[in-house]
Coordinates of C-alpha atoms in Angstrom, one line a residue:
X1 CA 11.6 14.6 7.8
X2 CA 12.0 13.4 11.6
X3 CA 14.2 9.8 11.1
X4 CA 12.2 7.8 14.1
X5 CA 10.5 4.5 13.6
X6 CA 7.2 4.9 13.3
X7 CA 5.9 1.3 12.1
X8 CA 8.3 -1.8 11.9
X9 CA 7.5 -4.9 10.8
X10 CA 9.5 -8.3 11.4
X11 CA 9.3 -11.4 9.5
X12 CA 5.7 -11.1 8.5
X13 CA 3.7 -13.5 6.7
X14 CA 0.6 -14.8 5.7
X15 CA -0.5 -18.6 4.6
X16 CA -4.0 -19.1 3.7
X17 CA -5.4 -22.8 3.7
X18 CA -7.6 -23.9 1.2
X19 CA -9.1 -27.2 0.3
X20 CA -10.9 -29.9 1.9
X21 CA -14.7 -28.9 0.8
X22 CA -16.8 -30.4 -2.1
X23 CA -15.3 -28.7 -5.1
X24 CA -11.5 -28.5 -3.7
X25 CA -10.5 -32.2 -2.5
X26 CA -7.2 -32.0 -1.7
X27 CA -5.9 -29.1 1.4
X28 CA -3.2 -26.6 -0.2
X29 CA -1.7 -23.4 1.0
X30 CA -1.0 -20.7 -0.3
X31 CA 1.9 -18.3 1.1
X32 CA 0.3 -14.6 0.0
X33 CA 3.0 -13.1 2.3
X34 CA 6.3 -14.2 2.8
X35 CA 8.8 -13.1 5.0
X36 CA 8.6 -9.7 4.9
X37 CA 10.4 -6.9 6.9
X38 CA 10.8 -3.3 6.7
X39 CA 10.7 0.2 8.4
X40 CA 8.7 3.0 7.8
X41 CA 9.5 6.3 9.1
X42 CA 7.7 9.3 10.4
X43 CA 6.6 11.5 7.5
X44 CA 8.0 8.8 5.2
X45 CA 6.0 7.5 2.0
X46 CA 7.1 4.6 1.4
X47 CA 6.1 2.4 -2.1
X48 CA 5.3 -1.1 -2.5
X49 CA 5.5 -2.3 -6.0
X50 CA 4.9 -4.8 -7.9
X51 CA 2.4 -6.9 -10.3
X52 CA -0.9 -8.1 -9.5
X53 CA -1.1 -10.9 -7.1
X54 CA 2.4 -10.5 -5.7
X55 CA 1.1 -10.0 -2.0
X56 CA 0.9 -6.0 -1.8
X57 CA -2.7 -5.6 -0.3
X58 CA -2.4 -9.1 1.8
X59 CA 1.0 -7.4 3.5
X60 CA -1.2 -3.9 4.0
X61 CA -3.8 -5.8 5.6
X62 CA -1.7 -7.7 7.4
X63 CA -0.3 -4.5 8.6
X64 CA -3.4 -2.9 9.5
X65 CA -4.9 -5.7 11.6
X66 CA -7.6 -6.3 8.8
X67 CA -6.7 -10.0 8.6
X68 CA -4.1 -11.7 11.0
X69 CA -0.4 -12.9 9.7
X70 CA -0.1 -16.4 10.4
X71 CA 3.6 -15.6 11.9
X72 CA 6.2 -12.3 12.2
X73 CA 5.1 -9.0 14.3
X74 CA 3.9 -5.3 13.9
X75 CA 5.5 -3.1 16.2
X76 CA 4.0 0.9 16.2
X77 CA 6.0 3.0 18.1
X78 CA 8.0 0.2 18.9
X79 CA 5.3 -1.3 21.1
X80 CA 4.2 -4.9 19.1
X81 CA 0.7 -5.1 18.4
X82 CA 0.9 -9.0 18.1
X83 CA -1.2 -9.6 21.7
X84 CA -3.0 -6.1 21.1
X85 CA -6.6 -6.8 22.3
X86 CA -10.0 -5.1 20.7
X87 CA -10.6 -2.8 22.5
X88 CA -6.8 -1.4 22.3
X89 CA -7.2 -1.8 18.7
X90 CA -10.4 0.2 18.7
X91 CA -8.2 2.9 19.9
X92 CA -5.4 2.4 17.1
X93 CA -7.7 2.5 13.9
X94 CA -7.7 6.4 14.8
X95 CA -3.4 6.2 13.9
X96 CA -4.2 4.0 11.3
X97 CA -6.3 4.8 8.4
X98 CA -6.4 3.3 5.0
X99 CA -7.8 4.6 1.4
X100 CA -8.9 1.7 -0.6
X101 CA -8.8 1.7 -5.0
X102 CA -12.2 2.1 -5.4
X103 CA -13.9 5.0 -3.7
X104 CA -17.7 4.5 -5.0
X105 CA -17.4 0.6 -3.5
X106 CA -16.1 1.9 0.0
X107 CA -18.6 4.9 0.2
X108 CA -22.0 4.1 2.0
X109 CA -24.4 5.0 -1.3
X110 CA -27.2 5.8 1.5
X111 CA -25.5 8.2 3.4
X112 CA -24.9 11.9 2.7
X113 CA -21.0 12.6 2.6
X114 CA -21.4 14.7 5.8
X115 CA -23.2 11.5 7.5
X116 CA -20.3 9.1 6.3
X117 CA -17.2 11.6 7.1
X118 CA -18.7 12.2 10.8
X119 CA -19.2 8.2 11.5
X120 CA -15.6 8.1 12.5
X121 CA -15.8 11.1 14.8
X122 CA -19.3 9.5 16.6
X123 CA -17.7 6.1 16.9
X124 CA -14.1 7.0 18.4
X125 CA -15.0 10.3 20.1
X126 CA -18.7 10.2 20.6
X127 CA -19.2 13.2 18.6
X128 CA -22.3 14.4 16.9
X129 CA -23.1 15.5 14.0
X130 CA -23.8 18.9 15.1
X131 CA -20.4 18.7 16.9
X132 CA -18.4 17.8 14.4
X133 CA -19.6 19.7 11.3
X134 CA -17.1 23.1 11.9
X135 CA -14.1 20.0 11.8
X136 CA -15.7 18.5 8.3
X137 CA -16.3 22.2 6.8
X138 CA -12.9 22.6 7.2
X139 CA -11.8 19.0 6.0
X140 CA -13.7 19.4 3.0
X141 CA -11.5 22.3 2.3
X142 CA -8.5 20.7 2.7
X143 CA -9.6 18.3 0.1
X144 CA -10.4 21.1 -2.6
X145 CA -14.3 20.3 -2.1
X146 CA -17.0 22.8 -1.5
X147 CA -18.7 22.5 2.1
X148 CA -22.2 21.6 0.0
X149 CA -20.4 18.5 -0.5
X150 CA -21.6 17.3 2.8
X151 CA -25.0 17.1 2.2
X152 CA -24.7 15.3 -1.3
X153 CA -24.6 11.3 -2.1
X154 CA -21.5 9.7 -3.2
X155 CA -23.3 8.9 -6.7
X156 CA -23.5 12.7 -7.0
X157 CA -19.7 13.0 -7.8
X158 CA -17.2 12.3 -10.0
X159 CA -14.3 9.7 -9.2
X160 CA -11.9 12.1 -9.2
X161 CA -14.1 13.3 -6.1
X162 CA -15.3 10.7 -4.5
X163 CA -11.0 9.6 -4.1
X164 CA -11.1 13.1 -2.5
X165 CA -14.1 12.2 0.0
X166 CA -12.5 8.9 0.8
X167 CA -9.0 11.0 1.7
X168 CA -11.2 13.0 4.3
X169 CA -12.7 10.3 5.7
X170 CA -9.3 8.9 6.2
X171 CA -8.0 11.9 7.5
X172 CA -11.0 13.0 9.9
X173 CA -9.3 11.1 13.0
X174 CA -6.0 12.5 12.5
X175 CA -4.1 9.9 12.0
X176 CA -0.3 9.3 11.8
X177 CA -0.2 6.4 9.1
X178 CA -2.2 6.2 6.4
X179 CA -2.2 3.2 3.6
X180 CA -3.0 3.9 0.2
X181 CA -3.9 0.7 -1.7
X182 CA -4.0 2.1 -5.2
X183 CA -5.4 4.9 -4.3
X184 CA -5.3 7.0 -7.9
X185 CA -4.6 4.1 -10.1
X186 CA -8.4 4.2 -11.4
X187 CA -7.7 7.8 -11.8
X188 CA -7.4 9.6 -14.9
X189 CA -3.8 10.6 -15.5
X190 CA -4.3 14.7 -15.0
X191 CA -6.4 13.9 -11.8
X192 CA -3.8 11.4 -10.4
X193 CA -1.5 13.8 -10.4
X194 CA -4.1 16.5 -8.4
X195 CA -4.8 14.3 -5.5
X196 CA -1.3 12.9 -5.6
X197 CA -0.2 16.5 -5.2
X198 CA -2.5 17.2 -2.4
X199 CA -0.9 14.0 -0.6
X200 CA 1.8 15.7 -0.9
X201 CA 0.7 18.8 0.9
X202 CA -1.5 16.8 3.5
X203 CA 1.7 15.0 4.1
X204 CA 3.5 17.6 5.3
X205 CA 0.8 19.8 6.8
X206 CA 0.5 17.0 8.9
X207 CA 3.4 15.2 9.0
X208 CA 1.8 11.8 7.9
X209 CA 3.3 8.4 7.0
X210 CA 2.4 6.7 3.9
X211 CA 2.9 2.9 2.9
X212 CA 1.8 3.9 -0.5
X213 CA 1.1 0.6 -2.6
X214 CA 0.9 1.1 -6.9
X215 CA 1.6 -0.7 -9.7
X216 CA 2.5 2.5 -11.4
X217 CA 6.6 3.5 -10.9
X218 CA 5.8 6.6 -12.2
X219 CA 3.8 7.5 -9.3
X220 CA 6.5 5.7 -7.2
X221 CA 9.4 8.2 -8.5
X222 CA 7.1 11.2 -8.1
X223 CA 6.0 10.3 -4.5
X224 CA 7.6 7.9 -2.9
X225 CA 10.6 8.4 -0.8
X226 CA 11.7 4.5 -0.9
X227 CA 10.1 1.5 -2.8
X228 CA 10.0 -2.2 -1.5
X229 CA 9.7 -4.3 -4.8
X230 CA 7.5 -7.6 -4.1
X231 CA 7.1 -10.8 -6.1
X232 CA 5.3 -14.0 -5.0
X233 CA 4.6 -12.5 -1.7
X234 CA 8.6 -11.6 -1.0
X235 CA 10.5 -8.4 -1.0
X236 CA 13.6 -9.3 -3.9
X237 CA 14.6 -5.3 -3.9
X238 CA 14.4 -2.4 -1.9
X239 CA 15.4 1.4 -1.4
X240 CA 15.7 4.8 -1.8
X241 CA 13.1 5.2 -5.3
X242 CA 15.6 7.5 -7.2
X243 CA 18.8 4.5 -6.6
X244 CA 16.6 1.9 -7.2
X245 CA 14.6 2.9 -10.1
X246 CA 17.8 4.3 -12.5
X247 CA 20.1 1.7 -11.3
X248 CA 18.0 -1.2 -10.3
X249 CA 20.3 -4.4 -8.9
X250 CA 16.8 -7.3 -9.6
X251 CA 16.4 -8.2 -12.7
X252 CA 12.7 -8.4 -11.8
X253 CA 12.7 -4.5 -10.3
X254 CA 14.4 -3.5 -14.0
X255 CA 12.0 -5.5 -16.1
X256 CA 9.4 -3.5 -14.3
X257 CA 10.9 -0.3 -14.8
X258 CA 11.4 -1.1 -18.6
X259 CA 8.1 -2.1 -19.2
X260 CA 6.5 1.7 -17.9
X261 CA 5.7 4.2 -20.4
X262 CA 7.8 6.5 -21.2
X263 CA 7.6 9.8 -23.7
X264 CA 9.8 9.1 -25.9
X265 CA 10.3 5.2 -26.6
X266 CA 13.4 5.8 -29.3
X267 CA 15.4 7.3 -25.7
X268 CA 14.9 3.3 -24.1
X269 CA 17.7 1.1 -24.4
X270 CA 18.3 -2.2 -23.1
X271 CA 14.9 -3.4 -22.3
X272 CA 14.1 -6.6 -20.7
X273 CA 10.3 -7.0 -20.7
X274 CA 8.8 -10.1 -18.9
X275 CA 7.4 -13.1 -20.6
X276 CA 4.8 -15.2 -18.7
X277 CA 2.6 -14.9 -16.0
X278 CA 3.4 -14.9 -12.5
X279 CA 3.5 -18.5 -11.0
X280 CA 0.7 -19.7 -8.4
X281 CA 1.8 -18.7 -4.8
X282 CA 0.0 -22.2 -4.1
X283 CA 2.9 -24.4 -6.7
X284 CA 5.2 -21.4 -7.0
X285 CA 8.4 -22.3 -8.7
X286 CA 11.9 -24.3 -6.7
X287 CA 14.6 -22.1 -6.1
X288 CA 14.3 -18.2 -6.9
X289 CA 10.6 -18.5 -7.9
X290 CA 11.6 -15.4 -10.5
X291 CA 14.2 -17.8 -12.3
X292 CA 11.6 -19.3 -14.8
X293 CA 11.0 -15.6 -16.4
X294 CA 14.3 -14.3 -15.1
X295 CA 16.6 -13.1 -18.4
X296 CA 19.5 -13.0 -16.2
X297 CA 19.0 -16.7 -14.4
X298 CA 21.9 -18.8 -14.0
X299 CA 21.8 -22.9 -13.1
X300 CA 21.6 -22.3 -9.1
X301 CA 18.8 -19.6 -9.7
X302 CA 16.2 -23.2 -10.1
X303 CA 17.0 -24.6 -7.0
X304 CA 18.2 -22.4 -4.3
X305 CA 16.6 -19.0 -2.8
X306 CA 18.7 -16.1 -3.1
X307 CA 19.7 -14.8 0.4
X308 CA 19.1 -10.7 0.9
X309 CA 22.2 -8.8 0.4
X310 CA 22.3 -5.5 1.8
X311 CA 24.4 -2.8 -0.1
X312 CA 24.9 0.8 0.8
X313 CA 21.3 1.5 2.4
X314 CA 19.8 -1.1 0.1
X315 CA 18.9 -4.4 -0.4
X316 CA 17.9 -6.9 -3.0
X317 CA 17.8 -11.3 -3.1
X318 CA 19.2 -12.3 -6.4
X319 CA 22.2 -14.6 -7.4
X320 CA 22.8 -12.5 -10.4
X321 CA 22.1 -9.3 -9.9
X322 CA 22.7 -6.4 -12.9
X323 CA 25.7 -4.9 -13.1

């Protein structure tokens, strides 16, 4: 793997504002996005963890242009994309491509596959369909689908499938970055790990990027070559997936390893499991706002945030961090 920047981002955040109409009185915010920073390289998958509502598809849309960050900068190729007008964006989407959760929900149910694959190609490159049918015969077979896929309806196929149609259709431009927002997580478990092993092989045929966000640190061990662990819309850990998962340094990073299935159970020892939901990002919590499920908190935990300590290619924001 090449070790050049491919995407940075710098301080990014996202506020939305709410309130002020009939049913919501009083104006609140609420900070989805907070502060976030990190790298990813070229031919680099990197994870972002974490549970629901902690900011992971607000930062990937952030990140993709899909909705703007209210303050911080995308830079791709080290060229910021914070001024980047329409019509230069128009030209990105082809390096940036993303694969949503649900494939049957982002599939066009009255278009044929070959119809929905070949939009891209007519929109960006002003291809037909004539045109570009050699390039989606052979896409389909990078995907492990027969070429009669293209003239079938996205109802006509599994899920299993219709995750591998939504791949090609990410992949038809080429692109260099590609952002999976739990992409097999609706996925039975054996099939998960076929289209997470064609990634694999995609990635490296063609050198792709990944910011690969999942719930699932089981899928982050097996794919991911570092992890950025978010709660409340902040990063509290990150690193290389193999460090941070056996010895993680946030309390919050090893509840969340503790709490994923393993084999055997009677092998688990010292297991931390959270109580408690995750606090509102409109009201969230004084201090570290992980202190009030936090088994590790101490008295400065409730009233002052943690700075980021980097350690030894690593980083995490905790006052007590595990031994």
């Amino acid at each position: 793997m090449t070790q050049d920047v491919i995407l940075k981002v710098d301080g990014l955040s996202k506020v939305f504002e709410s309130g002020g109409i009939r049913f919501i009185k009083d104006p609140y915010s609420v900070k989805a996005v907070q502060d976030v920073s990190f790298s990813l390289l070229r031919g680099e998958t990197l994870g972002v963890v974490g549970e629901s509502g902690c900011g992971k598809s607000t930062l990937a849309r952030c990140v993709l242009n899909l909705i703007k960050p209210t303050t911080g900068m995308v830079s791709l190729d080290g060229n910021s994309l914070e001024y980047t007008s329409n019509k230069e964006w128009r030209r990105l989407r082809q390096r940036l491509q993303i694969i949503f959760q649900d494939p049957f929900s982002s599939l066009n149910p009255k278009l044929k596959i070959g119809r929905i694959l070949a939009e891209p190609l007519k929109v960006h490159r002003r291809m037909s369909y004539r045109d570009a049918l050699p390039a989606l015969t052979e896409l389909m077979q990078q995907v492990g689908l027969p070429e009669t896929a293209l003239d079938k309806y996205p109802h006509e196929f599994s899920g299993g499938q219709r995750q591998r149609i939504a791949i090609a259709r990410a992949l038809v431009l080429e692109p260099d970055i590609i952002v999976a927002d739990e992409a097999v997580s609706a996925l039975d478990v054996s099939i998960q790990a076929q289209i997470l092993e064609m990634l694999g092989r995609l990635k490296k045929e063609r050198n792709l990027s990944f910011l690969f966000i999942t719930h699932d640190l089981g899928v982050v061990r097996n794919f991911c070559d570092r992890t950025l662990v978010m709660y409340l819309g902040r990063v509290v850990e990150a690193g290389p997936v193999d460090l941070l998962l056996d010895a993680p340094l946030h309390p919050y990073t090893k509840s969340l390893r503790d709490a994923a299935p393993i084999p055997d159970v009677s092998t688990r020892q010292d297991v931390a499991l959270l109580e408690g939901e995750i606090p509102s990002p409109a009201n969230p919590p004084s201090g570290c706002p992980f202190h009030p499920r936090c088994p590790s908190a101490i008295d400065i935990c409730a009233f002052e945030f943690p700075e980021t300590v980097q350690l030894e290619g690593r980083s995490y924001a905790c006052h007590n961090p595990n031994n």
